[in-house]
Structures are given as C-alpha cells and as structure tokens.
C-alpha cells in the first residue's frame, strides 16, 4: 500500500496520542485430546495486531468466488448475490467446527455446506474487537481436504480501519471497489483472513453489461486479479471470469466494478517473456489523470525489467493497473496482486512502489501484520533505488544513501517517529505509520550499507526465490540476511526493527591493505611492511569499527614486529580497533614482519576484512596481499669433508655435517680427477688403482622448497698404498747342514701377492740366495740361516716377514770316503803312486805314506807318489789318503799294504 504523504503526517500526529494496545489474545487452549479427537478450530491466526482475524486449524488452497452485483436504486444500495467456495485442508486435528472471517454488514448468509452437506453456522461478532466470525459446524467433523460453500447476499459494507481509512467493499460513483489491506476482504467474501494463508482463486463477477450513473450510461467492466479468461454475456449481464493461478493472500484480492476504459497490451520484457496487460482506468478520470496513467503504463517494461534485475523473474502471469475514482478515505494505492490499485491517478514513484510489491508483499507475503514493514520498506526504498540506479537515464542525481541518511537525520531522536518499531507495532491504527514506510526504507538502505551491495542484492533476490509464493516474516529475513552476508545481524535488526528509539545510522568505511616489500625478490630476513587504511565513506563518524588482518599465511613464514597502538594480535589474527574517524576522515596503521631465515619459495598472504558492519574493501583496491619469497638455495651448505684415511683398502666417507636439516644428498666421487662411475653413495672404498691419487667428493643437497646446492670437498692427500692383510711368518724346512737343501715355506698370502725370498746368514743377506730353496755352503757352517719373504702387490706396501733362524748349520757329510790303492812295484828305487779311488767332488786329497807302519815324515811321505828307499826293504808300504773339504767332516782312507819291499 502507498499512502500519500499528507495522510502519513496525520497518522504521525495521532501517534502522539496515548495508545491503547490491543492485548494479544492467547490461542484457545488446544483440547488435550487424542489426536483423532475433533477440535474446534481456533478463531485466530495469532496475529497480535488483529487477534480476532484469521483462523486456525485449516489452510485454504483455493477460493472460488461467484459474485453477482446489481445496482440498487442508488449505487449505494447495490447488492450482491454471492457464493464463495473454499477448498481447504485441516492442519492438525479434525475440526468439529471452524471459523471464517466474514464482516457481513448488510449481507445475509443463506446457506453453508461442507463437502456438499448442509452445515450449521453462526455469527460470532464483536465489532469493537474487530471480530467477525462465521462459525461453521459441519454435519460431521472434517479431516484433510474439505470444501465449504457459503451462499450469501445483500448489501456489502466497507471496513473502516483504525486509522480512519476505508477498505473492503466501497461504493463508488460508478459501481464498487473492493480493496482489502489489511483485513477488508472479509467484507466481500468469507475467508481465512490472514496473509499467512495464501490460496489460488477463480473470481467470477457477474455485472450489468452497462452501468448508468449520474454521468450517464456506459460500458461496465469488472477488474480483478490474475488473468481474464472470459467474458460471458447473458442477456444484459456479463460475467467477467478471472483466474489467479499464483498463491495470493486475501488482503491482495481486488474486485472493482465500474465504467472503465479497458486497456490491453502485451509487454515483452528483456527476459523475452511477454506479459499481457489488462488495465482499467475510470472512464470519468480527467484527461490529465488518464494521461498520467498512460505515461506509467508505458513504463511497464522498463520498470519490470529493472525490478527483475534485482528481484528475479516477475512472479505473476499478467500485469495491469486499476485506476478508480474512489472515496477520499481510500487515499492510498494498493498492490492488489497483478493489478495494483491507484486512486485517481498514478505517479512514477508509486508505480514503481506497487510493482515492487508484486514481489515484496505479494510473492512473499507477510505472515503477520508486524511483518508489513519488510514489504512497505522495500517498496518505498525501491523507487529511490530505481531512479538512482535502474532507470535509464537515471532520474535522480542524489544517492540512495544520501536520500535515506537525510531522511533519517531529519527526524530528531526524540521524535515520536521512532517510538513505534517496525516489527513491534501494538496498535493497528499505527500500522501505516512512519515506521512502516520511512524507517523501513531507511532500514533497507542501512542494511545495504551494512552488508554491501553484493550481499544485499543477493539477499533481496534470494528472498524472492527461496520463499516464492509463501509468507515470511522478520525471523526468516534475519536468518537469510545472515546466511547470505555471513554477518551477525541480530543487533542490527534489534536496532532497526525492534527497538522503540532512533536506530543508529550505519558507519561505513572502505578498507585497503597495502604491502611494501624490499626491492627485488623477497628473501629471508627481508622486511614486509603492511599498511591498513580505513576511510570513512559514510555520513557518520566511525566510532566502533573493527577490522582484522588474517596473518595465518604470513606468520607461518615471518615474524611480526612491534605493533603500534590499536593493533593487537591474537593467534594469527591482527585486530585493528579503528580510532574515531570523522566523516571524510581516514586512519592508517602499519606493522612489519620479517621473513624467517628458513623460508624459501613461499608466499605471504594477508587479508584485511571488516569485523563490524559497513566496512568493505575499497572499490578498485585490494584487501589481500601476497608477497612471494623466492626459492632459496639450501642453506647452510658448507663444503663437505672427507673422513677416513686415504689409503688403499680403506673407506672414505663424505661428511655433510652442518647442512640444513632435512636435506637429502646425492654424491659423486673423483679419484685423480676422474669420476668414479659407480660411486654414488656417501662412502668410497679405495682400491689399488687409487693409490697415489687424490680424492674429492661432490655432494648435491636437495630440500623440498629450496634450490639444489652442489659443493665439492677439498682433495685428500694422495691415497697411500695399502697394507697386505695376510702376511704369515715363513718357516724353513730341511736340516741345517752344509750341502743339504733348505726350503722356505711362505704360507698363504693375500691373493695376487707376489713373493720373493732372501736367505740370511746370521741375519745378513746371503748374496744370490733369493730362491725358495737354499743349500747351505761351507761358509754357512756353524752359522744360523733364515729366510725373509717379501710379499708385493700393486697398490700395497711390500711386506717382509722373516722366518726364525735355523740351528747352527752342521758340517756336511762327505758321501764317499777315499779307498786308495798303491800302484807300482814295491821295490827299492821304485816309485809308488797313490790311487785315491772314489771321493766327493770338490775335496782336497792329502797323502801320507807309511812304511812298516811308520809314517814317513816330511814332504817325502806326503806326496801322491812315494820313492821307495832301501830303508823300506822288507817292509810293507801303506798310503793313507785324507779327503778334506771346507765345511765338511774330513775323511780318510787306507790303502791295502803292499807286498814287502824288495
Ligand atoms: Zn505499499
């Protein structure tokens, strides 16, 4: 509904008078009965503003209205003969009785049937309490679906609201207009008169084909909701058949009878959808007013296109307006579903207002009348938004924010405007007051400023999408607003729609997070300076705004420096309590972090966000930063060292002590500058070929997130020859005797060892005695012999091992003893000659001649020959041969005696 401004002023004035609250009426105590026990339906829907309007125990799915209207002697005496058929279902226990709202005025009910069976009915009416109940007692209790048909006729009446305005069935100069917010529908048809119970409708209005009034006779028409599906002419009457396919609250039903210019068109929207228009303009309207209607009708496409961009698809199936000349107490336009009602004329803002209601109020209806502000606030806010943002060209240079801030500012805190909270109205007379329109439009703007455009527009669309065709109130709106925005909005809603005082205008500010890093790639130890800035973009000072910087992806790689006043750290979250900031002012704070020493190939990401309503990242600015730390080489990475003795047969080990923890290594070895192909581990076993060469090891260190580092050690000393491992002590076999061979037994040496021998005499080398065997010579007699075995192998140090010495070398034994004989004739004057016989080679023979058993002295007896002298006559001659050889035992042999010398 839209009420003209003057009227709102009057209502505001009335609000200054003491109010008498209508006490909420408790629901009738539910019969504590068995689930199947029928109960009497409640005579309330639980609406605190209209405790006796609306009913419980059932839900209506469809109304079928058949209303025949006939002018009376004067139009004021016009009558209707009507049948209302109601398809409903019980919502709980079976109903032994149930009530309908029916403010009958001059109407009389002639019959009620339930499921085709006549039912008892009674009127339970307390007009002062706005209680107009038609109580129906079916022949048998109803459970589940049931159909109630009420037949009635007479002169219908209007309903006068607590604020003095008219609604319901009103007589006009050319017929009647039936407009029904909030509760007037019960003057035209019995119904469950709560916006929480929506239903579809068929509405047949049977009227004279022409109407005659003071202005003369003209074609009559009957406007209603939904689509006109037929005009049935019978005699001088025409039945206008309307179908409302979408759920509709009874307060949004319209029937308007009179002499109209009936205007039709097809409006094709930007979406491609075409909506048919049925509009009805009082034929008696002035040319200027008709022109105003034409101007607005021409805007259907642009306005609906604009609203669809905010609210989603148009929820109805047709469009139109009903413009009628009505009593002055109907000084409001009303968003009757599909086809809004306007008194007299239409202005641009109201046109947008009522079309916005097709979503806000109609598609999603209130559940109780204290939810009205949701829809009136939006329908009031939208024309301003439309003019500023959606119309092409924009028709206003002012911002919506400025418009509603000014509106808010214009009403002092002590103004009575603030005494009625939008969701806390207690007097139905104030239902259409400041709080419902102005404060609630401010509420929507304040919500937009508080949660930001993106979430706000998502919210106002989602509200329509999610709750399409249903009825929803404050709790659902709060829940959805929090869901969409992620913001905590309890306090906001409390302030704006529940508290009986002036709400706070939102603080609004833009945030920027800046970052300053050292030139070039960011490296460990570098400093990153962050700057947070908040600029007051709103109309009130910032006094309680808080922002946070999420440093969880910064402090894992960096260390925070000292914080200035106003910044506090908890965990990884830096909280900035903004100092008071005047309008147009801004505040800045800075802090540093130093990149930790072990950081490589990492990103520092910080994000700034508002923790209070109204703060957003500045348009075109960033509230997230990223600073990349370049990949760092593995560090520390000292030169590797080589441990172990560089010697053939030894193992060398690469030592990577001091490298960064977590580093893994690959190894490469060189010996004498040549790569060792198969040496890829941390150790190297030195072989014979390595002797005399230097060794280096190269290590390549790798660590996830770091660059590989390769380092080569210093060279070792030249690899020393190795030590043979098996060097047995040789032994000497054989008898230590001159002329007897001795053999050196070397034992088992390492494979590949070449052995050499060197015999010794009393420890001194015997020249030339280098074979494995040795035969003692004369010079050895009495001396001790030994052998020294020398093992040699390439790459190894030669090893000498000496045997134990033998016993002193014994003299040799001559093998053959001389067996001399004497040759020659044993006669004086003759010379005998010794024949030595067999003897060892190498011996020296000496002779001694014996004559008659007596050795011949002197040289004469010592030669090999012996000259026989006279003295020897008769005697026998013997020669003794002595064989001597150095190192051997001397042996002698005696020849046989010769014959007697003659
Ligand atoms: Zn409205």
mmCIF file of C-alpha atoms in Angstrom, residues 358-492:
data_model
loop_
_atom_site.group_PDB
_atom_site.id
_atom_site.type_symbol
_atom_site.label_atom_id
_atom_site.label_comp_id
_atom_site.label_asym_id
_atom_site.label_seq_id
_atom_site.Cartn_x
_atom_site.Cartn_y
_atom_site.Cartn_z
ATOM 1 C CA UNK A 358 4.322 -7.719 -6.674
ATOM 2 C CA UNK A 359 7.465 -9.339 -5.273
ATOM 3 C CA UNK A 360 7.663 -7.813 -1.816
ATOM 4 C CA UNK A 361 4.287 -8.298 -0.182
ATOM 5 C CA UNK A 362 2.647 -10.426 -2.822
ATOM 6 C CA UNK A 363 5.031 -13.127 -3.996
ATOM 7 C CA UNK A 364 6.442 -13.214 -0.493
ATOM 8 C CA UNK A 365 3.681 -12.031 1.773
ATOM 9 C CA UNK A 366 3.884 -11.157 5.458
ATOM 10 C CA UNK A 367 2.913 -13.799 7.961
ATOM 11 C CA UNK A 368 1.537 -11.311 10.450
ATOM 12 C CA UNK A 369 0.900 -7.605 10.126
ATOM 13 C CA UNK A 370 4.000 -6.734 12.062
ATOM 14 C CA UNK A 371 5.890 -8.073 9.044
ATOM 15 C CA UNK A 372 4.357 -5.374 6.868
ATOM 16 C CA UNK A 373 7.416 -3.160 7.144
ATOM 17 C CA UNK A 374 9.535 -5.670 5.223
ATOM 18 C CA UNK A 375 7.465 -5.106 2.138
ATOM 19 C CA UNK A 376 6.499 -1.478 2.581
ATOM 20 C CA UNK A 377 10.092 -0.634 3.407
ATOM 21 C CA UNK A 378 11.320 -2.319 0.249
ATOM 22 C CA UNK A 379 8.528 -0.862 -1.879
ATOM 23 C CA UNK A 380 9.401 2.568 -0.503
ATOM 24 C CA UNK A 381 13.144 2.140 -0.911
ATOM 25 C CA UNK A 382 12.944 0.705 -4.398
ATOM 26 C CA UNK A 383 11.640 3.795 -6.233
ATOM 27 C CA UNK A 384 14.620 5.739 -4.942
ATOM 28 C CA UNK A 385 16.993 2.975 -5.910
ATOM 29 C CA UNK A 386 15.219 2.595 -9.217
ATOM 30 C CA UNK A 387 15.509 6.253 -10.009
ATOM 31 C CA UNK A 388 19.162 6.348 -8.995
ATOM 32 C CA UNK A 389 20.396 3.060 -10.279
ATOM 33 C CA UNK A 390 17.979 1.261 -12.564
ATOM 34 C CA UNK A 391 16.178 3.861 -14.608
ATOM 35 C CA UNK A 392 17.750 4.792 -17.909
ATOM 36 C CA UNK A 393 18.628 7.522 -17.777
ATOM 37 C CA UNK A 394 18.853 7.842 -14.017
ATOM 38 C CA UNK A 395 16.307 10.367 -12.979
ATOM 39 C CA UNK A 396 17.966 11.454 -9.789
ATOM 40 C CA UNK A 397 21.409 12.777 -9.144
ATOM 41 C CA UNK A 398 21.200 12.017 -5.453
ATOM 42 C CA UNK A 399 22.472 8.799 -3.964
ATOM 43 C CA UNK A 400 20.122 6.460 -2.230
ATOM 44 C CA UNK A 401 22.403 6.667 0.750
ATOM 45 C CA UNK A 402 22.158 10.430 0.841
ATOM 46 C CA UNK A 403 18.397 10.270 0.410
ATOM 47 C CA UNK A 404 17.870 7.976 3.335
ATOM 48 C CA UNK A 405 20.558 9.462 5.528
ATOM 49 C CA UNK A 406 18.828 12.764 5.069
ATOM 50 C CA UNK A 407 15.507 11.155 5.847
ATOM 51 C CA UNK A 408 16.984 9.644 8.992
ATOM 52 C CA UNK A 409 18.666 12.882 10.003
ATOM 53 C CA UNK A 410 15.524 14.857 9.539
ATOM 54 C CA UNK A 411 13.825 13.147 12.424
ATOM 55 C CA UNK A 412 15.293 14.020 15.798
ATOM 56 C CA UNK A 413 15.949 11.238 18.279
ATOM 57 C CA UNK A 414 13.161 12.488 20.465
ATOM 58 C CA UNK A 415 10.668 12.428 17.611
ATOM 59 C CA UNK A 416 7.632 10.250 18.043
ATOM 60 C CA UNK A 417 8.541 8.775 14.678
ATOM 61 C CA UNK A 418 10.887 6.437 16.453
ATOM 62 C CA UNK A 419 8.564 5.273 19.175
ATOM 63 C CA UNK A 420 6.967 2.555 17.110
ATOM 64 C CA UNK A 421 9.405 -0.088 15.985
ATOM 65 C CA UNK A 422 8.598 -1.507 12.548
ATOM 66 C CA UNK A 423 8.281 -5.059 13.817
ATOM 67 C CA UNK A 424 6.787 -4.074 17.140
ATOM 68 C CA UNK A 425 3.578 -2.288 16.339
ATOM 69 C CA UNK A 426 0.996 -2.709 19.046
ATOM 70 C CA UNK A 427 -1.769 -0.526 17.708
ATOM 71 C CA UNK A 428 -3.310 -1.302 14.334
ATOM 72 C CA UNK A 429 -4.050 2.390 13.980
ATOM 73 C CA UNK A 430 -0.344 2.916 13.532
ATOM 74 C CA UNK A 431 0.156 0.138 11.048
ATOM 75 C CA UNK A 432 0.774 2.515 8.180
ATOM 76 C CA UNK A 433 2.937 4.966 10.059
ATOM 77 C CA UNK A 434 6.403 6.382 9.696
ATOM 78 C CA UNK A 435 7.994 3.199 10.880
ATOM 79 C CA UNK A 436 6.356 1.092 8.191
ATOM 80 C CA UNK A 437 7.423 3.237 5.277
ATOM 81 C CA UNK A 438 10.124 5.724 6.098
ATOM 82 C CA UNK A 439 12.013 3.971 8.853
ATOM 83 C CA UNK A 440 11.753 0.695 6.976
ATOM 84 C CA UNK A 441 13.051 2.202 3.775
ATOM 85 C CA UNK A 442 15.900 3.563 5.898
ATOM 86 C CA UNK A 443 16.239 0.056 7.317
ATOM 87 C CA UNK A 444 16.727 -1.473 3.902
ATOM 88 C CA UNK A 445 19.209 1.227 2.936
ATOM 89 C CA UNK A 446 21.003 0.800 6.234
ATOM 90 C CA UNK A 447 21.124 -2.931 5.611
ATOM 91 C CA UNK A 448 22.567 -2.320 2.157
ATOM 92 C CA UNK A 449 25.224 -0.055 3.611
ATOM 93 C CA UNK A 450 25.935 -2.545 6.374
ATOM 94 C CA UNK A 451 26.364 -5.700 4.315
ATOM 95 C CA UNK A 452 27.376 -4.172 0.998
ATOM 96 C CA UNK A 453 25.818 -4.194 -2.420
ATOM 97 C CA UNK A 454 26.801 -7.687 -3.441
ATOM 98 C CA UNK A 455 25.264 -9.410 -0.455
ATOM 99 C CA UNK A 456 22.363 -7.018 -0.274
ATOM 100 C CA UNK A 457 21.288 -7.599 -3.845
ATOM 101 C CA UNK A 458 21.821 -11.319 -3.446
ATOM 102 C CA UNK A 459 19.629 -11.187 -0.361
ATOM 103 C CA UNK A 460 16.719 -9.298 -1.858
ATOM 104 C CA UNK A 461 16.671 -11.672 -4.807
ATOM 105 C CA UNK A 462 17.114 -14.838 -2.778
ATOM 106 C CA UNK A 463 14.273 -13.776 -0.508
ATOM 107 C CA UNK A 464 12.017 -13.891 -3.542
ATOM 108 C CA UNK A 465 13.422 -17.074 -4.984
ATOM 109 C CA UNK A 466 13.504 -19.089 -1.807
ATOM 110 C CA UNK A 467 10.169 -18.010 -0.419
ATOM 111 C CA UNK A 468 8.268 -17.612 -3.659
ATOM 112 C CA UNK A 469 4.521 -17.959 -3.179
ATOM 113 C CA UNK A 470 4.852 -18.096 0.579
ATOM 114 C CA UNK A 471 4.574 -15.873 3.624
ATOM 115 C CA UNK A 472 7.590 -14.932 5.670
ATOM 116 C CA UNK A 473 8.461 -12.548 8.460
ATOM 117 C CA UNK A 474 11.277 -10.974 10.390
ATOM 118 C CA UNK A 475 12.922 -14.121 11.716
ATOM 119 C CA UNK A 476 13.230 -15.570 8.234
ATOM 120 C CA UNK A 477 14.554 -12.300 6.859
ATOM 121 C CA UNK A 478 17.163 -12.054 9.587
ATOM 122 C CA UNK A 479 18.185 -15.647 9.033
ATOM 123 C CA UNK A 480 18.515 -15.217 5.289
ATOM 124 C CA UNK A 481 20.358 -11.924 5.622
ATOM 125 C CA UNK A 482 22.856 -13.578 7.931
ATOM 126 C CA UNK A 483 23.133 -16.588 5.659
ATOM 127 C CA UNK A 484 23.807 -14.520 2.580
ATOM 128 C CA UNK A 485 26.107 -11.964 4.157
ATOM 129 C CA UNK A 486 27.814 -14.082 6.760
ATOM 130 C CA UNK A 487 27.365 -11.156 9.084
ATOM 131 C CA UNK A 488 25.927 -11.185 12.587
ATOM 132 C CA UNK A 489 22.825 -9.095 12.222
ATOM 133 C CA UNK A 490 20.853 -9.633 15.426
ATOM 134 C CA UNK A 491 21.903 -6.310 16.850
ATOM 135 C CA UNK A 492 21.236 -4.533 13.593
#
